[in-house]
Structures are given as structure tokens and as C-alpha cells.
Short mmCIF file of C-alpha atoms in Angstrom, two decimals:
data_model
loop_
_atom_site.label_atom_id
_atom_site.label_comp_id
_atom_site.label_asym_id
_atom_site.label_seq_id
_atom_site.Cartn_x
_atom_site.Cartn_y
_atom_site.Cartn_z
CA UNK A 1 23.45 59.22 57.07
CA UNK A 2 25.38 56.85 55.12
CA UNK A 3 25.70 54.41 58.01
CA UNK A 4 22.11 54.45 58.65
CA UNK A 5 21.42 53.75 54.85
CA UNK A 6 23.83 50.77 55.12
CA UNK A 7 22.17 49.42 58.15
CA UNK A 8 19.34 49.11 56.03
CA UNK A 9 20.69 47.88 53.77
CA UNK A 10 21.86 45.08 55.86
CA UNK A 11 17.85 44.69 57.77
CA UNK A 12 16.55 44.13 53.67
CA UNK A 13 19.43 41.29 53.02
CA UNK A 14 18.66 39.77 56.05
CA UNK A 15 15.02 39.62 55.22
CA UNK A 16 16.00 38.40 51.74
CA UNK A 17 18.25 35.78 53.72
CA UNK A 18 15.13 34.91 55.71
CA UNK A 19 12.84 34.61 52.82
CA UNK A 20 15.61 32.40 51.18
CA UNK A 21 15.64 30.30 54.05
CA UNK A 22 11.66 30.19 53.54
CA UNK A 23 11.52 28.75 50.49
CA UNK A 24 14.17 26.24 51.38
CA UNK A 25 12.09 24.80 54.25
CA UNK A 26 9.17 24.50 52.54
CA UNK A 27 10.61 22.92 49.27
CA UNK A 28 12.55 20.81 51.35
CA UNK A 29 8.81 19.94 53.39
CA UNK A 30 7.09 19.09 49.89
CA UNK A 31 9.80 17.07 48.85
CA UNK A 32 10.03 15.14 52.08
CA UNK A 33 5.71 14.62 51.50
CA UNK A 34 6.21 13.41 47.90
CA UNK A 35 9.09 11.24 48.35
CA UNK A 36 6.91 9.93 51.07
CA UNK A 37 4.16 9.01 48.98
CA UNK A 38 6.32 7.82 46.62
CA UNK A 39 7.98 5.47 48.82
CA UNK A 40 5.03 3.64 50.37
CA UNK A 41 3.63 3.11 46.71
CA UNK A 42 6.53 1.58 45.80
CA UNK A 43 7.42 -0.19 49.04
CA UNK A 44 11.12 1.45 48.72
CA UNK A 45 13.28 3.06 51.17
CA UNK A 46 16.22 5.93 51.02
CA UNK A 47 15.04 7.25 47.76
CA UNK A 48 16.86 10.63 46.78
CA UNK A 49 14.40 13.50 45.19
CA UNK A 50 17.24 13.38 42.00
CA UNK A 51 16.14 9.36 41.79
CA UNK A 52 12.59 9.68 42.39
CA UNK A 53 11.26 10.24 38.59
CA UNK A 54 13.76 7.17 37.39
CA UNK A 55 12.55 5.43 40.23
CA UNK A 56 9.34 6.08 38.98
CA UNK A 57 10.03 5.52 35.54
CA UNK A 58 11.70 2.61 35.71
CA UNK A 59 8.95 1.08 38.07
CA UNK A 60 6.43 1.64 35.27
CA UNK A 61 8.80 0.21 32.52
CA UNK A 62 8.71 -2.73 34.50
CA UNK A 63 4.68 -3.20 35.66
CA UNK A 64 4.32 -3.03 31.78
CA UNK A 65 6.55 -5.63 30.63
CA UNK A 66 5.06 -7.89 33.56
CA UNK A 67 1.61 -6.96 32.59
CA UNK A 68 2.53 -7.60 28.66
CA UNK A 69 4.02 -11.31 29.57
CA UNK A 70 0.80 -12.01 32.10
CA UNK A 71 -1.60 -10.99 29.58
CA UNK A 72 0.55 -13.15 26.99
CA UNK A 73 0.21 -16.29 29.37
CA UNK A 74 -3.48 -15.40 29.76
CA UNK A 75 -4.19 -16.12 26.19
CA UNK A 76 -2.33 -19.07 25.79
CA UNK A 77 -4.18 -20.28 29.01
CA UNK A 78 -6.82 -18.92 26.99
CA UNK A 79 -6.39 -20.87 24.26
CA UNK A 80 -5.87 -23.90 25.86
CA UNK A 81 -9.04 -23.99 28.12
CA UNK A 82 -10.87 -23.71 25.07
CA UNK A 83 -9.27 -26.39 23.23
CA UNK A 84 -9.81 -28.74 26.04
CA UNK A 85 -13.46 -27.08 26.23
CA UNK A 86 -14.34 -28.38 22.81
CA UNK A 87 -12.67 -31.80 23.12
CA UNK A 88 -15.04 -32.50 26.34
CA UNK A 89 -17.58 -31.43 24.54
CA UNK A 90 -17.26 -33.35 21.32
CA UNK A 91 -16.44 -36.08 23.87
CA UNK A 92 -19.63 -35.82 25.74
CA UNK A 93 -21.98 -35.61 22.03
CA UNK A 94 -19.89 -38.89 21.36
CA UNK A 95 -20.65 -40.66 25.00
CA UNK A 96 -23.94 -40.11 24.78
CA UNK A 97 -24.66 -40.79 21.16
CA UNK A 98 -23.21 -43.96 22.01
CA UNK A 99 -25.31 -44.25 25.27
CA UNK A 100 -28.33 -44.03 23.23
CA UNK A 101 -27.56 -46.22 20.53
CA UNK A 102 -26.78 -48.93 23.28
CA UNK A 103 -30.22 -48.39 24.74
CA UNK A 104 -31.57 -49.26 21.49
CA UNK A 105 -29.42 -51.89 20.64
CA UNK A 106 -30.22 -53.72 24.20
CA UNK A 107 -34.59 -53.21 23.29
CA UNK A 108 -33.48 -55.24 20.11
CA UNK A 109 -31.07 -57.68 21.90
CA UNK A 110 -34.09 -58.32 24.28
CA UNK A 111 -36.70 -59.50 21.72
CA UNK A 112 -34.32 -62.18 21.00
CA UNK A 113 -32.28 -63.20 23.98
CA UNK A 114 -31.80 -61.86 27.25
CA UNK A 115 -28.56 -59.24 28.04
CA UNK A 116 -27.21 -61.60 30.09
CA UNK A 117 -26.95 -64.73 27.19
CA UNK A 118 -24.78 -62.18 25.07
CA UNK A 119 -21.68 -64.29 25.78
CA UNK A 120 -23.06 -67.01 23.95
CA UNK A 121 -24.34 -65.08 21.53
CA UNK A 122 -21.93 -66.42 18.43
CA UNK A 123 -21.88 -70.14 20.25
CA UNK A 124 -25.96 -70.30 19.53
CA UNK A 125 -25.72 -68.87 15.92
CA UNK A 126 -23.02 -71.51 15.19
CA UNK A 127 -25.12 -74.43 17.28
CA UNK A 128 -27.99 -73.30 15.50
CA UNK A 129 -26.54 -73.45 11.83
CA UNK A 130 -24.90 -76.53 12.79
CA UNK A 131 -28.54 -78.16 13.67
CA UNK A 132 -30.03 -77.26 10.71
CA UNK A 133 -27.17 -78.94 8.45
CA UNK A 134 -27.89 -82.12 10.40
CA UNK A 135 -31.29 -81.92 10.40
CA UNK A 136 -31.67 -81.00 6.24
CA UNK A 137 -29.19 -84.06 5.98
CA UNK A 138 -31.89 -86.06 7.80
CA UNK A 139 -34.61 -85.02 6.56
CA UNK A 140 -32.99 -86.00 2.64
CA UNK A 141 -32.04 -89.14 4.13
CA UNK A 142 -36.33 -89.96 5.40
CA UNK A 143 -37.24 -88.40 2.42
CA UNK A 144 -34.93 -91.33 0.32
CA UNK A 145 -36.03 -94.03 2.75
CA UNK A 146 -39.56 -93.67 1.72
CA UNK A 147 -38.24 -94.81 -1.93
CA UNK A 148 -36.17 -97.61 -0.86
CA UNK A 149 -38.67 -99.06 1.53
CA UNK A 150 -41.68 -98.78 -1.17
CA UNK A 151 -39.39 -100.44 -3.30
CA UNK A 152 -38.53 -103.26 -0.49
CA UNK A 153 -42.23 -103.87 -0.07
CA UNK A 154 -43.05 -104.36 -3.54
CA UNK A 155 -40.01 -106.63 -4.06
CA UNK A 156 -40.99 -108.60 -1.15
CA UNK A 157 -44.59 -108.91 -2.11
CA UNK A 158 -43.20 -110.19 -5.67
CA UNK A 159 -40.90 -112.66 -4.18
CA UNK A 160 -42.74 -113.73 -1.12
CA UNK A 161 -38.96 -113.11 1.05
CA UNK A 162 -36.72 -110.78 2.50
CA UNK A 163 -36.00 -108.07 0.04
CA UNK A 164 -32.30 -107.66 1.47
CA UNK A 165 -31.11 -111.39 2.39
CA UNK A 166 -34.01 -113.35 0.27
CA UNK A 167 -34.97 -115.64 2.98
CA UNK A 168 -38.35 -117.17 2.63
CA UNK A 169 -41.22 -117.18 5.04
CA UNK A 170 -42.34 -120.56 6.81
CA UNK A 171 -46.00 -118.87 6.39
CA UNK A 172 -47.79 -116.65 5.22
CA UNK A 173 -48.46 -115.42 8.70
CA UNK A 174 -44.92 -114.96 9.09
CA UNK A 175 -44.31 -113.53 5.77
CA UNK A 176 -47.66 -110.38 6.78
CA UNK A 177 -46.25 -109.75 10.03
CA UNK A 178 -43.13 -108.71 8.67
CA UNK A 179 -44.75 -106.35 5.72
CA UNK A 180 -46.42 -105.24 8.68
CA UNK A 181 -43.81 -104.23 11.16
CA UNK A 182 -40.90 -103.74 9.13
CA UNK A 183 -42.00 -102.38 5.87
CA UNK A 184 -45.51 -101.08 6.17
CA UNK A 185 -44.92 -100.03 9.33
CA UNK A 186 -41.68 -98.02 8.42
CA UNK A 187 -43.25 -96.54 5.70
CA UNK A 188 -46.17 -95.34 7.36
CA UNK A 189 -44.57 -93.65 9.82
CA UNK A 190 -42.25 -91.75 7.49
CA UNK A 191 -44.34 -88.79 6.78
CA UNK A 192 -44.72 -88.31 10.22
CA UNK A 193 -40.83 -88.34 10.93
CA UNK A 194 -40.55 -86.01 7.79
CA UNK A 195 -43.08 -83.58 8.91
CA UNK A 196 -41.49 -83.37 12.54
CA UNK A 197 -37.97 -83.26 10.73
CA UNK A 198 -39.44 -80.17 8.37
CA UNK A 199 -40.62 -78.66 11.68
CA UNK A 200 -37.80 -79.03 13.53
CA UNK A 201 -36.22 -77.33 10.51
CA UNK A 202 -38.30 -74.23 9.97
CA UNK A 203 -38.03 -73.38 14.13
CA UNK A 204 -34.34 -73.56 13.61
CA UNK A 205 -34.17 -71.18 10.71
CA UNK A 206 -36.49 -68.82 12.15
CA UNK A 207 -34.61 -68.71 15.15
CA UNK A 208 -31.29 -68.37 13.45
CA UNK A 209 -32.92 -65.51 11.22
CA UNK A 210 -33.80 -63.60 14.67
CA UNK A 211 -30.45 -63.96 16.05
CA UNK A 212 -28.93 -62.73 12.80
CA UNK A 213 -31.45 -59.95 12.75
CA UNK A 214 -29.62 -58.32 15.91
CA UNK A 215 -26.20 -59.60 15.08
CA UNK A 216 -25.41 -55.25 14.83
CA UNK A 217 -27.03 -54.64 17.47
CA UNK A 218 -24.69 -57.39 19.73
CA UNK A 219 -21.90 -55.77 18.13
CA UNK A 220 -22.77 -52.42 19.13
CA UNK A 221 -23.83 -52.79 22.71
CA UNK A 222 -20.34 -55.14 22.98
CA UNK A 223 -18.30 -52.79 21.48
CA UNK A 224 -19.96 -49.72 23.35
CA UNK A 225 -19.93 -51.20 26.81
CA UNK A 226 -16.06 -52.52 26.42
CA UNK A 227 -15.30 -48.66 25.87
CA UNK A 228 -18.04 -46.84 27.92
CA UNK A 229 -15.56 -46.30 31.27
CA UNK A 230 -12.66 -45.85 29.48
CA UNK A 231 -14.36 -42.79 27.60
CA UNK A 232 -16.14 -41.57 31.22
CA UNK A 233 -12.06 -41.93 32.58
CA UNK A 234 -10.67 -39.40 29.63
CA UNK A 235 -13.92 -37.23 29.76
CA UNK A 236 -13.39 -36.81 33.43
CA UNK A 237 -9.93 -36.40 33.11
CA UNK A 238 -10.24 -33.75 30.55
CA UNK A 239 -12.46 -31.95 33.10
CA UNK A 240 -9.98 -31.69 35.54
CA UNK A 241 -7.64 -30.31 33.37
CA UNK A 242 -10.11 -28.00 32.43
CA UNK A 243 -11.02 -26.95 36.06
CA UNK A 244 -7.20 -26.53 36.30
CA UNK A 245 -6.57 -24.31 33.37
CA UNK A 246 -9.71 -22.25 34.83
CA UNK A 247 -8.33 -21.95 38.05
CA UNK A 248 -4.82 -20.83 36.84
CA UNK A 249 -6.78 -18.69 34.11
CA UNK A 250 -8.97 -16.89 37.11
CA UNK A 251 -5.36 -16.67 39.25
CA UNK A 252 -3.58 -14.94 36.04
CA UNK A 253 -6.65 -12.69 35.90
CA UNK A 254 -6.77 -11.40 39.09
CA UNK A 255 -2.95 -11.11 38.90
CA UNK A 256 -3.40 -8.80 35.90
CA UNK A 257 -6.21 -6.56 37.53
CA UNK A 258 -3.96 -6.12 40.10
CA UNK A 259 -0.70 -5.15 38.60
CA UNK A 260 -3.12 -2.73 35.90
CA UNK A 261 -4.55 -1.11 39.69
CA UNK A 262 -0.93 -0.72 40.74
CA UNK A 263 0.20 0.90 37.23
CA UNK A 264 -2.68 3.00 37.32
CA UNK A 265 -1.12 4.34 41.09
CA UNK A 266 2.46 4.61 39.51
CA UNK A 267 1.25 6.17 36.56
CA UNK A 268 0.18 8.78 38.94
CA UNK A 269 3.37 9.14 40.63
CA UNK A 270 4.76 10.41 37.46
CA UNK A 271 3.32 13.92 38.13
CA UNK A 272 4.41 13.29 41.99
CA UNK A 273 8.07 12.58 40.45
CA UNK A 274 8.17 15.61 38.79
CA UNK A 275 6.40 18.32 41.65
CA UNK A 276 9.85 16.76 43.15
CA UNK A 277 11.91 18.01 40.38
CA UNK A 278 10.57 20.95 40.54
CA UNK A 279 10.69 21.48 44.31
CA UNK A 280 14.43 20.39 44.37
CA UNK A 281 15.31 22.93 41.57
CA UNK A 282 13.47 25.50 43.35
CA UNK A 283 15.53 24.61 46.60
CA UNK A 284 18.97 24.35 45.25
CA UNK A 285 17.93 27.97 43.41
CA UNK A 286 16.79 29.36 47.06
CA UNK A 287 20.05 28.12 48.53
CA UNK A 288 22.12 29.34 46.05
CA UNK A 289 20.33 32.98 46.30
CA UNK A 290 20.93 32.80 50.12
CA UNK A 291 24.94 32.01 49.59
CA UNK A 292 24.72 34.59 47.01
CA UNK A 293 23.02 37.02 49.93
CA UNK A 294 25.42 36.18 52.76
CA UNK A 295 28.27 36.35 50.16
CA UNK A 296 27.37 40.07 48.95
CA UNK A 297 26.54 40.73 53.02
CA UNK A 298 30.15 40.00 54.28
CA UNK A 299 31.63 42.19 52.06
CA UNK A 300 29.60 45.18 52.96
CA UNK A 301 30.15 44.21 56.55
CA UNK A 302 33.40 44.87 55.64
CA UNK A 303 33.11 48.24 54.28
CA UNK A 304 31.04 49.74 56.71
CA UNK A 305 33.93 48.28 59.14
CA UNK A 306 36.30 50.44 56.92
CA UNK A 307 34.08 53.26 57.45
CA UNK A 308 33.81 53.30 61.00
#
């Protein structure tokens, strides 16, 4: 009787052994699964199950600090592009305030000259100032020589000679057709010189009046046109340094959205990490019940030897 009760005693440890032996396998099968999964998310070979949460861990430590100094380079990208944004802009109000105003200036310009006489622009106002300083000298000079001739004729008339050298006349014949040509004849022809002179003296000062009148407006278009492609060369080369802080800006984006995707997957691993924990303590607890089993076996083995 008592050998039958120990051989059943033995059948139950052996089914304890084999239940043992179970759990081992199918700890060992989950932890084989998760370390798996773990692996291929983080691209990482020969990971131990007593590694995987650090691994885990540490991967996430990481994805955030790469994140935080993306996202950091972001803004200052950030900042940038909209710096340069502004400046192209403000550029651009400028360029074409200065486009108009250089329309307007050359519908002014054109009442007066044409675009193409510009060059000489200065060389005309001076010629034409010069011209009128000659021609008010002139006209004060015909408008004394009406004086000194009136003077001559009534001299010679009194004196029946020359009015400069005092030579007398062999007739009177002689004596009228000098009045005639060289006195009367001067004199009379003075108001008509004066009046052409006066003429010739109004047309100039109108003239130089309309070429002062746009003297801004010369200025202007000059001054716009000298710097019109150098401000179309820094506009456009503000724009590609925009495009280029875009295009990084976009790359740094799609960077981020990607690592945040991956953290999101590791972040989940966390719970993966620790199913391993728990599987591993479950195992080593499973194998150390079946040593336990086979230990407390052998020794009854050996009594019921004893007995026999």
C-alpha cells in the first residue's frame, strides 16, 4: 500500500514537472514573439529579454532628444524664412513704387524732350541759360544803339559831317545818302532787331522754364533706372534663398513627422518591453519550480529504493 501511494506520488510530480515544463515553453514562445517585434521596430539584432525594456527605453530617450533639436532647427528655419519673407516683400512694395513713379516721371520727361535726349539733359539747361545771357546782353546793347545813333543823326544834321571823324560832305547828295544808309537806316531797323532779340529771348526762357519744370522728374527716372536691375538681382536672390529655406523647412518637417510616427511605435513597445519582463520572471519562476520538483523527486526515489 505504501509503495503504491508513493508511485503516485511520483505520476503527480511528474505531471507537476510536465506542467513546469509547460509554462517554460510557452513563456519562452512569447518572449521569442515580443523580442521579435521588438527587434524589427528597432532594426536591432541579439537583444536579450533582460535588455529589451532599456533597449526600449533608451531608444525613446533618444527619438525625443532628436525630435526636441529637429523641432528647435525648425523654428529657427522658421524664423528665418520669415525674415527673408518680409524683406522680399518690402523689397517688392519698394520696386514697384519706384516702377510707377518712373512711369510718371518718363509722361513728364516726354512733354519736354524725348527719353532718349536725357543725356543731354543738363548740357541744354546750361546752353540754354547761356543763350539767354548773350542774348539779354544784346538786346541792352540794340536797345543803347538806338540812343547813340539818334544822337549821331542829330549831330550830323547840325554839323552837316560825320558825327564820329567830322568829315564834310562834297554835296548834299552825298551828305542824304549817308543819313540814309548809315544812320536812318540803322535806326530804323533797330526795333525790328530788338523785337526779334526780345523774341528770341522769351522762347529761350520758356523753354528753359519747361526743362526746369521736369528737372525731378530726370532725376528720378535716372536715379531709378541706374538701380532698377540691381534691386530685381537682390529681390531674386532673396527668393532663392527663400525657396531654399522652404525646401530645407519642408525636409525638417517631414523629418519630424517621421521620427514623431516612429516614437509613437516605440512608445508602444514599452508595454511589449514589459509583457517580456513579465514572461521572463514567469519562466525563471517555472524553471526554478521544476528544479525544485526533480530535486524533492530524487530523494523520494531514494527512499522508496530503501524500502524495497
Amino acid at each position: 500500500m505504501k509503495k503504491q501511494n508513493q508511485l503516485n506520488l511520483m505520476k503527480d510530480k511528474s505531471q507537476q514537472v510536465e506542467n513546469c515544463e509547460k509554462k517554460i515553453i510557452e513563456s519562452n514562445r512569447k518572449i521569442v514573439n515580443q523580442l521579435n517585434l521588438i527587434s524589427f521596430e528597432l532594426n536591432e539584432n541579439s537583444i536579450r529579454p533582460e535588455n529589451a525594456k532599456r533597449k526600449v527605453e533608451s531608444k525613446i530617450n533618444n527619438l525625443k532628444n532628436e525630435i526636441k533639436e529637429l523641432k528647435t532647427n525648425q523654428l529657427k528655419i522658421s524664423k528665418e524664412l520669415e525674415k527673408v519673407t518680409i524683406q522680399i516683400n518690402q523689397e517688392e512694395f519698394l520696386f514697384n513704387k519706384n516702377e510707377e513713379d518712373s512711369k510718371n516721371a518718363e509722361e513728364q520727361i516726354k512733354k519736354v524732350i524725348q527719353i532718349s535726349e536725357m543725356d543731354r539733359y543738363e548740357i541744354e539747361c546750361n546752353s540754354k541759360e547761356n543763350d539767354i545771357k548773350q542774348e539779354i546782353e544784346k538786346l541792352a546793347v540794340l536797345k543803347n544803339s538806338k540812343n547813340v545813333f539818334s544822337h549821331f543823326l542829330a549831330k550830323a544834321k547840325q554839323c552837316h559831317s560825320c558825327p564820329l571823324c567830322e568829315r564834310g560832305f562834297l554835296s548834299d547828295d552825298e551828305f542824304k545818302k549817308f543819313v540814309e544808309i548809315h544812320l536812318e537806316g540803322q535806326i530804323s531797323s533797330l526795333p525790328s532787331e530788338i523785337e526779334k532779340c526780345s523774341t528770341k529771348i522769351k522762347s529761350d526762357e520758356d523753354r528753359l522754364e519747361a526743362l526746369k519744370s521736369i528737372n525731378s522728374d530726370v532725376r528720378i527716372y535716372k536715379q531709378n533706372q541706374k538701380n532698377r536691375e540691381e534691386k530685381k538681382r537682390e529681390i531674386e536672390t532673396h527668393k532663392k534663398t527663400e525657396n531654399e529655406l522652404k525646401e530645407k523647412l519642408n525636409e525638417l518637417t517631414a523629418e519630424i513627422e517621421k521620427k514623431e510616427e516612429f516614437f509613437q511605435k516605440v512608445e508602444k513597445l514599452k508595454e511589449t518591453a514589459f509583457t517580456i519582463d513579465q514572461e521572463n520572471q514567469k519562466l525563471k519562476n517555472a524553471s526554478l519550480e521544476r528544479e525544485r520538483i526533480l530535486s524533492s523527486t530524487e530523494s523520494e526515489l531514494i527512499s522508496i529504493s530503501d524500502i524495497q
